[in-house]
Amino acid sequence: MVSIEPYTGSAEELTDFVGMVWSRSYAGKMVFPRWTADYFRWQFRQESTGVGDNLLAAYEGSTLVGVSSGTDYSFRTPNGVVPGSHWSWLSVHPDHQRKGIAPALDQERIRRQQANGSELMVSYRYLGSHSLAERPNANSPSKVFLKTLGLWARVLSPDRFARWHYSRLEGVLARMAVPLLRVRSPSANVPLIREFVPEELNACLQLVQASQQAAALAIHWTPETLLHHLAGSPVSQTLVLEESGRVTGLVNFHVLPFQARTVENVGVFDVIAFRDATGIGQSRLINDALSRMMAQDAILALKLRCGDTPIWPLLRNVFVPHPPDHSLVLQWMNAPIDIPARSKLHLLWR
């Protein structure tokens, strides 16, 4: 008999289980991340808050057969700020799939979220041909499949990218674009680009909040959540842009192994925010982040394409928009709040 309980294992054991499930389900079929123990500790804020109610497991006796996990965030909506959470990494052992474990995990997370006063759960469903992700279902009216989102992509190592990616066409195009894909060395001149330090948290919080004002749905960053995200783990890396003595830009990213034909490092931008930054400052800040990714052996950089990032700095750094293939799902605990499908958003890609 399978029971749904809080996860009791270590981050390393979670990494092994999730990696095994995704490898057996998707290896040789599609691209997917190889999450690390440090990454999970960072995401679930385990150093400061423990596991909490957002890391659920399905056990058959003492054997782990499924997990579903999320992180608490408040979200800014047209009706004000609401408590919520962002969920991902649903993994069910291949020998136990289609046995009702995923719905049981979903029911338990809804129960716990309602008990904690949460109003919204945010997640994605990848729509690729090999994906096992849930599709829209008329029997789940609380789940709003709001829109499909794509990614901004920037190839950093064309030859290795071509050997890594499943699409031979994309590999050929990357090799053809080699003259355009060189990343400039970081500039030692003005504008000043440097690593984030906690003493400038308030300035960065104001910058991020101001840059996301046009978003109809956005993470409502607090000093605690933003500090943890920007500097709560060695996994997370943050650069700031300083012009005329003020912080006018910020980029936050991490680097993870991704599996396709081979396993290669990929850089993922979480937050790109500017306020009163010059055009050259915006471009150089993103370029310096790309340079750091390359120094960590990344072959590709990605950013969720949801309208929260100025387009021109990305285009100047040779980012290419990829077609939408991730369905954004809003699961409301009470009456849904209307979020226009065409509106700008500020969310993380998980």
PDB file of N, CA and C in Angstrom, residues 117-213:
ATOM      1  N   GLY A 117      -3.240  28.248   4.117  1.00  0.00           N
ATOM      2  CA  GLY A 117      -3.755  29.523   3.644  1.00  0.00           C
ATOM      3  C   GLY A 117      -3.257  29.941   2.280  1.00  0.00           C
ATOM      4  N   SER A 118      -2.621  29.025   1.555  1.00  0.00           N
ATOM      5  CA  SER A 118      -2.137  29.346   0.215  1.00  0.00           C
ATOM      6  C   SER A 118      -3.309  29.508  -0.742  1.00  0.00           C
ATOM      7  N   GLU A 119      -3.157  30.383  -1.734  1.00  0.00           N
ATOM      8  CA  GLU A 119      -4.218  30.613  -2.714  1.00  0.00           C
ATOM      9  C   GLU A 119      -3.847  30.180  -4.124  1.00  0.00           C
ATOM     10  N   LEU A 120      -2.553  29.961  -4.403  1.00  0.00           N
ATOM     11  CA  LEU A 120      -2.145  29.676  -5.782  1.00  0.00           C
ATOM     12  C   LEU A 120      -0.937  28.752  -5.810  1.00  0.00           C
ATOM     13  N   MET A 121      -0.989  27.763  -6.702  1.00  0.00           N
ATOM     14  CA  MET A 121       0.170  26.939  -7.012  1.00  0.00           C
ATOM     15  C   MET A 121       0.512  27.143  -8.488  1.00  0.00           C
ATOM     16  N   VAL A 122       1.762  27.462  -8.755  1.00  0.00           N
ATOM     17  CA  VAL A 122       2.251  27.701 -10.113  1.00  0.00           C
ATOM     18  C   VAL A 122       3.118  26.526 -10.536  1.00  0.00           C
ATOM     19  N   SER A 123       2.947  26.070 -11.769  1.00  0.00           N
ATOM     20  CA  SER A 123       3.787  24.990 -12.294  1.00  0.00           C
ATOM     21  C   SER A 123       3.753  25.032 -13.820  1.00  0.00           C
ATOM     22  N   TYR A 124       4.528  24.151 -14.445  1.00  0.00           N
ATOM     23  CA  TYR A 124       4.577  24.068 -15.904  1.00  0.00           C
ATOM     24  C   TYR A 124       4.325  22.632 -16.345  1.00  0.00           C
ATOM     25  N   ARG A 125       3.847  22.493 -17.577  1.00  0.00           N
ATOM     26  CA  ARG A 125       3.737  21.193 -18.220  1.00  0.00           C
ATOM     27  C   ARG A 125       4.477  21.284 -19.553  1.00  0.00           C
ATOM     28  N   TYR A 126       5.529  20.497 -19.710  1.00  0.00           N
ATOM     29  CA  TYR A 126       6.266  20.492 -20.972  1.00  0.00           C
ATOM     30  C   TYR A 126       5.444  19.744 -22.017  1.00  0.00           C
ATOM     31  N   LEU A 127       5.308  20.340 -23.201  1.00  0.00           N
ATOM     32  CA  LEU A 127       4.393  19.819 -24.203  1.00  0.00           C
ATOM     33  C   LEU A 127       5.091  19.019 -25.301  1.00  0.00           C
ATOM     34  N   GLY A 128       6.350  18.659 -25.117  1.00  0.00           N
ATOM     35  CA  GLY A 128       7.071  17.880 -26.119  1.00  0.00           C
ATOM     36  C   GLY A 128       6.442  16.515 -26.334  1.00  0.00           C
ATOM     37  N   SER A 129       6.762  15.917 -27.475  1.00  0.00           N
ATOM     38  CA  SER A 129       6.090  14.671 -27.877  1.00  0.00           C
ATOM     39  C   SER A 129       6.349  13.516 -26.920  1.00  0.00           C
ATOM     40  N   HIS A 130       7.499  13.519 -26.229  1.00  0.00           N
ATOM     41  CA  HIS A 130       7.827  12.405 -25.333  1.00  0.00           C
ATOM     42  C   HIS A 130       7.458  12.695 -23.873  1.00  0.00           C
ATOM     43  N   SER A 131       6.898  13.853 -23.618  1.00  0.00           N
ATOM     44  CA  SER A 131       6.615  14.239 -22.243  1.00  0.00           C
ATOM     45  C   SER A 131       5.455  13.432 -21.668  1.00  0.00           C
ATOM     46  N   LEU A 132       5.578  13.093 -20.383  1.00  0.00           N
ATOM     47  CA  LEU A 132       4.503  12.423 -19.650  1.00  0.00           C
ATOM     48  C   LEU A 132       3.636  13.415 -18.893  1.00  0.00           C
ATOM     49  N   ALA A 133       3.828  14.714 -19.156  1.00  0.00           N
ATOM     50  CA  ALA A 133       3.140  15.744 -18.380  1.00  0.00           C
ATOM     51  C   ALA A 133       1.640  15.735 -18.641  1.00  0.00           C
ATOM     52  N   GLU A 134       0.921  16.186 -17.630  1.00  0.00           N
ATOM     53  CA  GLU A 134      -0.528  16.312 -17.698  1.00  0.00           C
ATOM     54  C   GLU A 134      -0.960  17.298 -18.783  1.00  0.00           C
ATOM     55  N   ARG A 135      -2.068  16.987 -19.449  1.00  0.00           N
ATOM     56  CA  ARG A 135      -2.676  17.879 -20.419  1.00  0.00           C
ATOM     57  C   ARG A 135      -3.938  18.507 -19.815  1.00  0.00           C
ATOM     58  N   PRO A 136      -4.466  19.595 -20.434  1.00  0.00           N
ATOM     59  CA  PRO A 136      -5.695  20.207 -19.908  1.00  0.00           C
ATOM     60  C   PRO A 136      -6.813  19.189 -19.761  1.00  0.00           C
ATOM     61  N   ASN A 137      -7.529  19.295 -18.657  1.00  0.00           N
ATOM     62  CA  ASN A 137      -8.579  18.329 -18.332  1.00  0.00           C
ATOM     63  C   ASN A 137      -9.810  19.080 -17.860  1.00  0.00           C
ATOM     64  N   ALA A 138     -10.936  18.844 -18.505  1.00  0.00           N
ATOM     65  CA  ALA A 138     -12.182  19.529 -18.136  1.00  0.00           C
ATOM     66  C   ALA A 138     -12.638  19.170 -16.729  1.00  0.00           C
ATOM     67  N   ASN A 139     -12.134  18.065 -16.186  1.00  0.00           N
ATOM     68  CA  ASN A 139     -12.518  17.652 -14.837  1.00  0.00           C
ATOM     69  C   ASN A 139     -11.704  18.344 -13.753  1.00  0.00           C
ATOM     70  N   SER A 140     -10.805  19.229 -14.142  1.00  0.00           N
ATOM     71  CA  SER A 140      -9.984  19.970 -13.176  1.00  0.00           C
ATOM     72  C   SER A 140     -10.171  21.466 -13.404  1.00  0.00           C
ATOM     73  N   PRO A 141     -11.349  22.017 -13.094  1.00  0.00           N
ATOM     74  CA  PRO A 141     -11.616  23.432 -13.388  1.00  0.00           C
ATOM     75  C   PRO A 141     -10.745  24.399 -12.610  1.00  0.00           C
ATOM     76  N   SER A 142     -10.150  23.953 -11.482  1.00  0.00           N
ATOM     77  CA  SER A 142      -9.301  24.867 -10.707  1.00  0.00           C
ATOM     78  C   SER A 142      -7.934  25.060 -11.344  1.00  0.00           C
ATOM     79  N   LYS A 143      -7.573  24.202 -12.300  1.00  0.00           N
ATOM     80  CA  LYS A 143      -6.297  24.317 -12.991  1.00  0.00           C
ATOM     81  C   LYS A 143      -6.486  25.112 -14.277  1.00  0.00           C
ATOM     82  N   VAL A 144      -5.875  26.278 -14.324  1.00  0.00           N
ATOM     83  CA  VAL A 144      -5.967  27.131 -15.493  1.00  0.00           C
ATOM     84  C   VAL A 144      -4.684  26.983 -16.309  1.00  0.00           C
ATOM     85  N   PHE A 145      -4.786  26.382 -17.495  1.00  0.00           N
ATOM     86  CA  PHE A 145      -3.645  26.314 -18.407  1.00  0.00           C
ATOM     87  C   PHE A 145      -3.611  27.652 -19.132  1.00  0.00           C
ATOM     88  N   LEU A 146      -2.883  28.607 -18.541  1.00  0.00           N
ATOM     89  CA  LEU A 146      -3.011  30.012 -18.928  1.00  0.00           C
ATOM     90  C   LEU A 146      -2.472  30.288 -20.321  1.00  0.00           C
ATOM     91  N   LYS A 147      -1.246  29.838 -20.606  1.00  0.00           N
ATOM     92  CA  LYS A 147      -0.609  30.125 -21.884  1.00  0.00           C
ATOM     93  C   LYS A 147       0.607  29.233 -22.042  1.00  0.00           C
ATOM     94  N   THR A 148       1.121  29.154 -23.257  1.00  0.00           N
ATOM     95  CA  THR A 148       2.364  28.425 -23.484  1.00  0.00           C
ATOM     96  C   THR A 148       3.510  29.424 -23.591  1.00  0.00           C
ATOM     97  N   LEU A 149       4.621  29.069 -22.982  1.00  0.00           N
ATOM     98  CA  LEU A 149       5.789  29.937 -22.930  1.00  0.00           C
ATOM     99  C   LEU A 149       6.977  29.244 -23.584  1.00  0.00           C
ATOM    100  N   GLY A 150       7.827  30.043 -24.189  1.00  0.00           N
ATOM    101  CA  GLY A 150       9.063  29.530 -24.772  1.00  0.00           C
ATOM    102  C   GLY A 150      10.270  30.039 -24.012  1.00  0.00           C
ATOM    103  N   LEU A 151      11.439  29.826 -24.580  1.00  0.00           N
ATOM    104  CA  LEU A 151      12.691  30.218 -23.958  1.00  0.00           C
ATOM    105  C   LEU A 151      13.494  31.095 -24.907  1.00  0.00           C
ATOM    106  N   TRP A 152      14.276  31.992 -24.323  1.00  0.00           N
ATOM    107  CA  TRP A 152      15.370  32.630 -25.035  1.00  0.00           C
ATOM    108  C   TRP A 152      16.569  31.701 -24.927  1.00  0.00           C
ATOM    109  N   ALA A 153      17.279  31.474 -26.038  1.00  0.00           N
ATOM    110  CA  ALA A 153      18.425  30.574 -26.023  1.00  0.00           C
ATOM    111  C   ALA A 153      19.629  31.248 -26.673  1.00  0.00           C
ATOM    112  N   ARG A 154      20.791  31.041 -26.064  1.00  0.00           N
ATOM    113  CA  ARG A 154      22.036  31.611 -26.585  1.00  0.00           C
ATOM    114  C   ARG A 154      23.106  30.525 -26.559  1.00  0.00           C
ATOM    115  N   VAL A 155      23.520  30.054 -27.736  1.00  0.00           N
ATOM    116  CA  VAL A 155      24.550  29.035 -27.830  1.00  0.00           C
ATOM    117  C   VAL A 155      25.900  29.657 -27.465  1.00  0.00           C
ATOM    118  N   LEU A 156      26.656  28.961 -26.607  1.00  0.00           N
ATOM    119  CA  LEU A 156      27.960  29.442 -26.152  1.00  0.00           C
ATOM    120  C   LEU A 156      29.121  28.651 -26.749  1.00  0.00           C
ATOM    121  N   SER A 157      28.875  27.400 -27.093  1.00  0.00           N
ATOM    122  CA  SER A 157      29.917  26.560 -27.695  1.00  0.00           C
ATOM    123  C   SER A 157      29.280  25.792 -28.855  1.00  0.00           C
ATOM    124  N   PRO A 158      29.333  26.334 -30.072  1.00  0.00           N
ATOM    125  CA  PRO A 158      28.605  25.731 -31.191  1.00  0.00           C
ATOM    126  C   PRO A 158      28.951  24.275 -31.466  1.00  0.00           C
ATOM    127  N   ASP A 159      30.225  23.909 -31.460  1.00  0.00           N
ATOM    128  CA  ASP A 159      30.598  22.525 -31.770  1.00  0.00           C
ATOM    129  C   ASP A 159      30.055  21.552 -30.728  1.00  0.00           C
ATOM    130  N   ARG A 160      30.241  21.877 -29.461  1.00  0.00           N
ATOM    131  CA  ARG A 160      29.748  20.983 -28.402  1.00  0.00           C
ATOM    132  C   ARG A 160      28.222  20.973 -28.368  1.00  0.00           C
ATOM    133  N   PHE A 161      27.603  22.123 -28.633  1.00  0.00           N
ATOM    134  CA  PHE A 161      26.144  22.171 -28.703  1.00  0.00           C
ATOM    135  C   PHE A 161      25.639  21.245 -29.800  1.00  0.00           C
ATOM    136  N   ALA A 162      26.288  21.248 -30.968  1.00  0.00           N
ATOM    137  CA  ALA A 162      25.861  20.404 -32.080  1.00  0.00           C
ATOM    138  C   ALA A 162      25.967  18.921 -31.730  1.00  0.00           C
ATOM    139  N   ARG A 163      27.006  18.544 -30.997  1.00  0.00           N
ATOM    140  CA  ARG A 163      27.153  17.138 -30.592  1.00  0.00           C
ATOM    141  C   ARG A 163      26.172  16.756 -29.494  1.00  0.00           C
ATOM    142  N   TRP A 164      25.751  17.743 -28.710  1.00  0.00           N
ATOM    143  CA  TRP A 164      24.887  17.503 -27.540  1.00  0.00           C
ATOM    144  C   TRP A 164      23.417  17.433 -27.908  1.00  0.00           C
ATOM    145  N   HIS A 165      22.942  18.320 -28.781  1.00  0.00           N
ATOM    146  CA  HIS A 165      21.506  18.466 -29.036  1.00  0.00           C
ATOM    147  C   HIS A 165      20.986  17.351 -29.933  1.00  0.00           C
ATOM    148  N   TYR A 166      19.712  16.978 -29.736  1.00  0.00           N
ATOM    149  CA  TYR A 166      19.100  15.948 -30.567  1.00  0.00           C
ATOM    150  C   TYR A 166      18.830  16.441 -31.991  1.00  0.00           C
ATOM    151  N   SER A 167      18.584  17.734 -32.137  1.00  0.00           N
ATOM    152  CA  SER A 167      18.263  18.281 -33.450  1.00  0.00           C
ATOM    153  C   SER A 167      19.537  18.556 -34.236  1.00  0.00           C
ATOM    154  N   ARG A 168      19.751  17.804 -35.297  1.00  0.00           N
ATOM    155  CA  ARG A 168      20.923  18.034 -36.140  1.00  0.00           C
ATOM    156  C   ARG A 168      20.822  19.379 -36.851  1.00  0.00           C
ATOM    157  N   LEU A 169      19.589  19.807 -37.186  1.00  0.00           N
ATOM    158  CA  LEU A 169      19.417  21.098 -37.842  1.00  0.00           C
ATOM    159  C   LEU A 169      19.887  22.222 -36.937  1.00  0.00           C
ATOM    160  N   GLU A 170      19.509  22.182 -35.660  1.00  0.00           N
ATOM    161  CA  GLU A 170      19.947  23.236 -34.739  1.00  0.00           C
ATOM    162  C   GLU A 170      21.465  23.216 -34.587  1.00  0.00           C
ATOM    163  N   GLY A 171      22.044  22.030 -34.601  1.00  0.00           N
ATOM    164  CA  GLY A 171      23.495  21.943 -34.517  1.00  0.00           C
ATOM    165  C   GLY A 171      24.182  22.563 -35.720  1.00  0.00           C
ATOM    166  N   VAL A 172      23.644  22.304 -36.919  1.00  0.00           N
ATOM    167  CA  VAL A 172      24.206  22.889 -38.137  1.00  0.00           C
ATOM    168  C   VAL A 172      24.084  24.404 -38.106  1.00  0.00           C
ATOM    169  N   LEU A 173      22.908  24.912 -37.700  1.00  0.00           N
ATOM    170  CA  LEU A 173      22.701  26.368 -37.644  1.00  0.00           C
ATOM    171  C   LEU A 173      23.653  27.011 -36.636  1.00  0.00           C
ATOM    172  N   ALA A 174      23.884  26.334 -35.506  1.00  0.00           N
ATOM    173  CA  ALA A 174      24.808  26.876 -34.503  1.00  0.00           C
ATOM    174  C   ALA A 174      26.216  26.975 -35.067  1.00  0.00           C
ATOM    175  N   ARG A 175      26.649  25.954 -35.791  1.00  0.00           N
ATOM    176  CA  ARG A 175      27.990  25.988 -36.370  1.00  0.00           C
ATOM    177  C   ARG A 175      28.106  27.078 -37.437  1.00  0.00           C
ATOM    178  N   MET A 176      27.018  27.289 -38.212  1.00  0.00           N
ATOM    179  CA  MET A 176      27.036  28.322 -39.247  1.00  0.00           C
ATOM    180  C   MET A 176      27.121  29.716 -38.639  1.00  0.00           C
ATOM    181  N   ALA A 177      26.602  29.856 -37.410  1.00  0.00           N
ATOM    182  CA  ALA A 177      26.548  31.176 -36.773  1.00  0.00           C
ATOM    183  C   ALA A 177      27.763  31.479 -35.915  1.00  0.00           C
ATOM    184  N   VAL A 178      28.817  30.668 -36.007  1.00  0.00           N
ATOM    185  CA  VAL A 178      29.999  30.834 -35.155  1.00  0.00           C
ATOM    186  C   VAL A 178      30.513  32.273 -35.107  1.00  0.00           C
ATOM    187  N   PRO A 179      30.631  32.994 -36.248  1.00  0.00           N
ATOM    188  CA  PRO A 179      31.156  34.367 -36.165  1.00  0.00           C
ATOM    189  C   PRO A 179      30.312  35.297 -35.302  1.00  0.00           C
ATOM    190  N   LEU A 180      29.025  34.979 -35.154  1.00  0.00           N
ATOM    191  CA  LEU A 180      28.133  35.837 -34.364  1.00  0.00           C
ATOM    192  C   LEU A 180      28.118  35.474 -32.888  1.00  0.00           C
ATOM    193  N   LEU A 181      28.641  34.304 -32.546  1.00  0.00           N
ATOM    194  CA  LEU A 181      28.435  33.756 -31.207  1.00  0.00           C
ATOM    195  C   LEU A 181      29.608  33.963 -30.271  1.00  0.00           C
ATOM    196  N   ARG A 182      30.588  34.745 -30.662  1.00  0.00           N
ATOM    197  CA  ARG A 182      31.695  35.007 -29.757  1.00  0.00           C
ATOM    198  C   ARG A 182      31.228  35.893 -28.606  1.00  0.00           C
ATOM    199  N   VAL A 183      31.616  35.531 -27.395  1.00  0.00           N
ATOM    200  CA  VAL A 183      31.295  36.317 -26.204  1.00  0.00           C
ATOM    201  C   VAL A 183      32.486  37.205 -25.883  1.00  0.00           C
ATOM    202  N   ARG A 184      32.226  38.497 -25.730  1.00  0.00           N
ATOM    203  CA  ARG A 184      33.310  39.431 -25.414  1.00  0.00           C
ATOM    204  C   ARG A 184      33.870  39.163 -24.021  1.00  0.00           C
ATOM    205  N   SER A 185      35.148  39.441 -23.842  1.00  0.00           N
ATOM    206  CA  SER A 185      35.743  39.347 -22.514  1.00  0.00           C
ATOM    207  C   SER A 185      35.141  40.416 -21.618  1.00  0.00           C
ATOM    208  N   PRO A 186      34.982  40.131 -20.301  1.00  0.00           N
ATOM    209  CA  PRO A 186      34.427  41.142 -19.395  1.00  0.00           C
ATOM    210  C   PRO A 186      35.213  42.440 -19.453  1.00  0.00           C
ATOM    211  N   SER A 187      34.493  43.545 -19.396  1.00  0.00           N
ATOM    212  CA  SER A 187      35.127  44.853 -19.492  1.00  0.00           C
ATOM    213  C   SER A 187      35.581  45.346 -18.121  1.00  0.00           C
ATOM    214  N   ALA A 188      36.794  45.869 -18.065  1.00  0.00           N
ATOM    215  CA  ALA A 188      37.295  46.431 -16.800  1.00  0.00           C
ATOM    216  C   ALA A 188      36.965  47.915 -16.692  1.00  0.00           C
ATOM    217  N   ASN A 189      36.347  48.468 -17.721  1.00  0.00           N
ATOM    218  CA  ASN A 189      36.022  49.895 -17.732  1.00  0.00           C
ATOM    219  C   ASN A 189      34.603  50.126 -17.252  1.00  0.00           C
ATOM    220  N   VAL A 190      34.211  51.385 -17.216  1.00  0.00           N
ATOM    221  CA  VAL A 190      32.823  51.686 -16.879  1.00  0.00           C
ATOM    222  C   VAL A 190      31.944  51.233 -18.027  1.00  0.00           C
ATOM    223  N   PRO A 191      30.688  50.770 -17.765  1.00  0.00           N
ATOM    224  CA  PRO A 191      30.076  50.707 -16.441  1.00  0.00           C
ATOM    225  C   PRO A 191      30.664  49.590 -15.573  1.00  0.00           C
ATOM    226  N   LEU A 192      30.548  49.758 -14.273  1.00  0.00           N
ATOM    227  CA  LEU A 192      31.105  48.805 -13.326  1.00  0.00           C
ATOM    228  C   LEU A 192      30.156  47.613 -13.173  1.00  0.00           C
ATOM    229  N   ILE A 193      30.685  46.421 -13.372  1.00  0.00           N
ATOM    230  CA  ILE A 193      29.927  45.185 -13.180  1.00  0.00           C
ATOM    231  C   ILE A 193      30.662  44.345 -12.152  1.00  0.00           C
ATOM    232  N   ARG A 194      29.952  43.920 -11.114  1.00  0.00           N
ATOM    233  CA  ARG A 194      30.594  43.201 -10.018  1.00  0.00           C
ATOM    234  C   ARG A 194      29.599  42.248  -9.385  1.00  0.00           C
ATOM    235  N   GLU A 195      30.087  41.421  -8.475  1.00  0.00           N
ATOM    236  CA  GLU A 195      29.223  40.477  -7.792  1.00  0.00           C
ATOM    237  C   GLU A 195      28.348  41.188  -6.758  1.00  0.00           C
ATOM    238  N   PHE A 196      27.142  40.667  -6.596  1.00  0.00           N
ATOM    239  CA  PHE A 196      26.208  41.176  -5.583  1.00  0.00           C
ATOM    240  C   PHE A 196      26.765  40.932  -4.184  1.00  0.00           C
ATOM    241  N   VAL A 197      26.543  41.913  -3.305  1.00  0.00           N
ATOM    242  CA  VAL A 197      26.873  41.750  -1.881  1.00  0.00           C
ATOM    243  C   VAL A 197      25.611  42.030  -1.062  1.00  0.00           C
ATOM    244  N   PRO A 198      25.393  41.290   0.027  1.00  0.00           N
ATOM    245  CA  PRO A 198      24.152  41.431   0.796  1.00  0.00           C
ATOM    246  C   PRO A 198      23.874  42.852   1.272  1.00  0.00           C
ATOM    247  N   GLU A 199      24.906  43.680   1.441  1.00  0.00           N
ATOM    248  CA  GLU A 199      24.690  45.044   1.934  1.00  0.00           C
ATOM    249  C   GLU A 199      23.854  45.881   0.975  1.00  0.00           C
ATOM    250  N   GLU A 200      23.760  45.470  -0.300  1.00  0.00           N
ATOM    251  CA  GLU A 200      22.958  46.237  -1.259  1.00  0.00           C
ATOM    252  C   GLU A 200      21.627  45.548  -1.565  1.00  0.00           C
ATOM    253  N   LEU A 201      21.153  44.709  -0.641  1.00  0.00           N
ATOM    254  CA  LEU A 201      19.893  43.997  -0.842  1.00  0.00           C
ATOM    255  C   LEU A 201      18.735  44.956  -1.069  1.00  0.00           C
ATOM    256  N   ASN A 202      18.608  45.987  -0.237  1.00  0.00           N
ATOM    257  CA  ASN A 202      17.466  46.891  -0.376  1.00  0.00           C
ATOM    258  C   ASN A 202      17.445  47.568  -1.739  1.00  0.00           C
ATOM    259  N   ALA A 203      18.606  47.979  -2.206  1.00  0.00           N
ATOM    260  CA  ALA A 203      18.673  48.611  -3.530  1.00  0.00           C
ATOM    261  C   ALA A 203      18.266  47.627  -4.612  1.00  0.00           C
ATOM    262  N   CYS A 204      18.705  46.383  -4.490  1.00  0.00           N
ATOM    263  CA  CYS A 204      18.362  45.374  -5.490  1.00  0.00           C
ATOM    264  C   CYS A 204      16.884  44.995  -5.410  1.00  0.00           C
ATOM    265  N   LEU A 205      16.331  44.951  -4.208  1.00  0.00           N
ATOM    266  CA  LEU A 205      14.909  44.650  -4.058  1.00  0.00           C
ATOM    267  C   LEU A 205      14.070  45.729  -4.728  1.00  0.00           C
ATOM    268  N   GLN A 206      14.404  46.981  -4.505  1.00  0.00           N
ATOM    269  CA  GLN A 206      13.678  48.071  -5.151  1.00  0.00           C
ATOM    270  C   GLN A 206      13.815  48.003  -6.662  1.00  0.00           C
ATOM    271  N   LEU A 207      14.996  47.661  -7.139  1.00  0.00           N
ATOM    272  CA  LEU A 207      15.220  47.560  -8.581  1.00  0.00           C
ATOM    273  C   LEU A 207      14.350  46.462  -9.183  1.00  0.00           C
ATOM    274  N   VAL A 208      14.354  45.280  -8.565  1.00  0.00           N
ATOM    275  CA  VAL A 208      13.578  44.158  -9.097  1.00  0.00           C
ATOM    276  C   VAL A 208      12.084  44.474  -9.046  1.00  0.00           C
ATOM    277  N   GLN A 209      11.616  45.010  -7.944  1.00  0.00           N
ATOM    278  CA  GLN A 209      10.194  45.328  -7.832  1.00  0.00           C
ATOM    279  C   GLN A 209       9.777  46.363  -8.872  1.00  0.00           C
ATOM    280  N   ALA A 210      10.603  47.385  -9.077  1.00  0.00           N
ATOM    281  CA  ALA A 210      10.268  48.424 -10.053  1.00  0.00           C
ATOM    282  C   ALA A 210      10.255  47.876 -11.470  1.00  0.00           C
ATOM    283  N   SER A 211      11.173  46.959 -11.775  1.00  0.00           N
ATOM    284  CA  SER A 211      11.274  46.438 -13.135  1.00  0.00           C
ATOM    285  C   SER A 211      10.133  45.497 -13.488  1.00  0.00           C
ATOM    286  N   GLN A 212       9.404  44.992 -12.470  1.00  0.00           N
ATOM    287  CA  GLN A 212       8.328  44.036 -12.729  1.00  0.00           C
ATOM    288  C   GLN A 212       6.937  44.650 -12.551  1.00  0.00           C
ATOM    289  N   GLN A 213       6.847  45.955 -12.480  1.00  0.00           N
ATOM    290  CA  GLN A 213       5.559  46.600 -12.220  1.00  0.00           C
ATOM    291  C   GLN A 213       4.527  46.314 -13.307  1.00  0.00           C
TER     292      GLN A 213
END
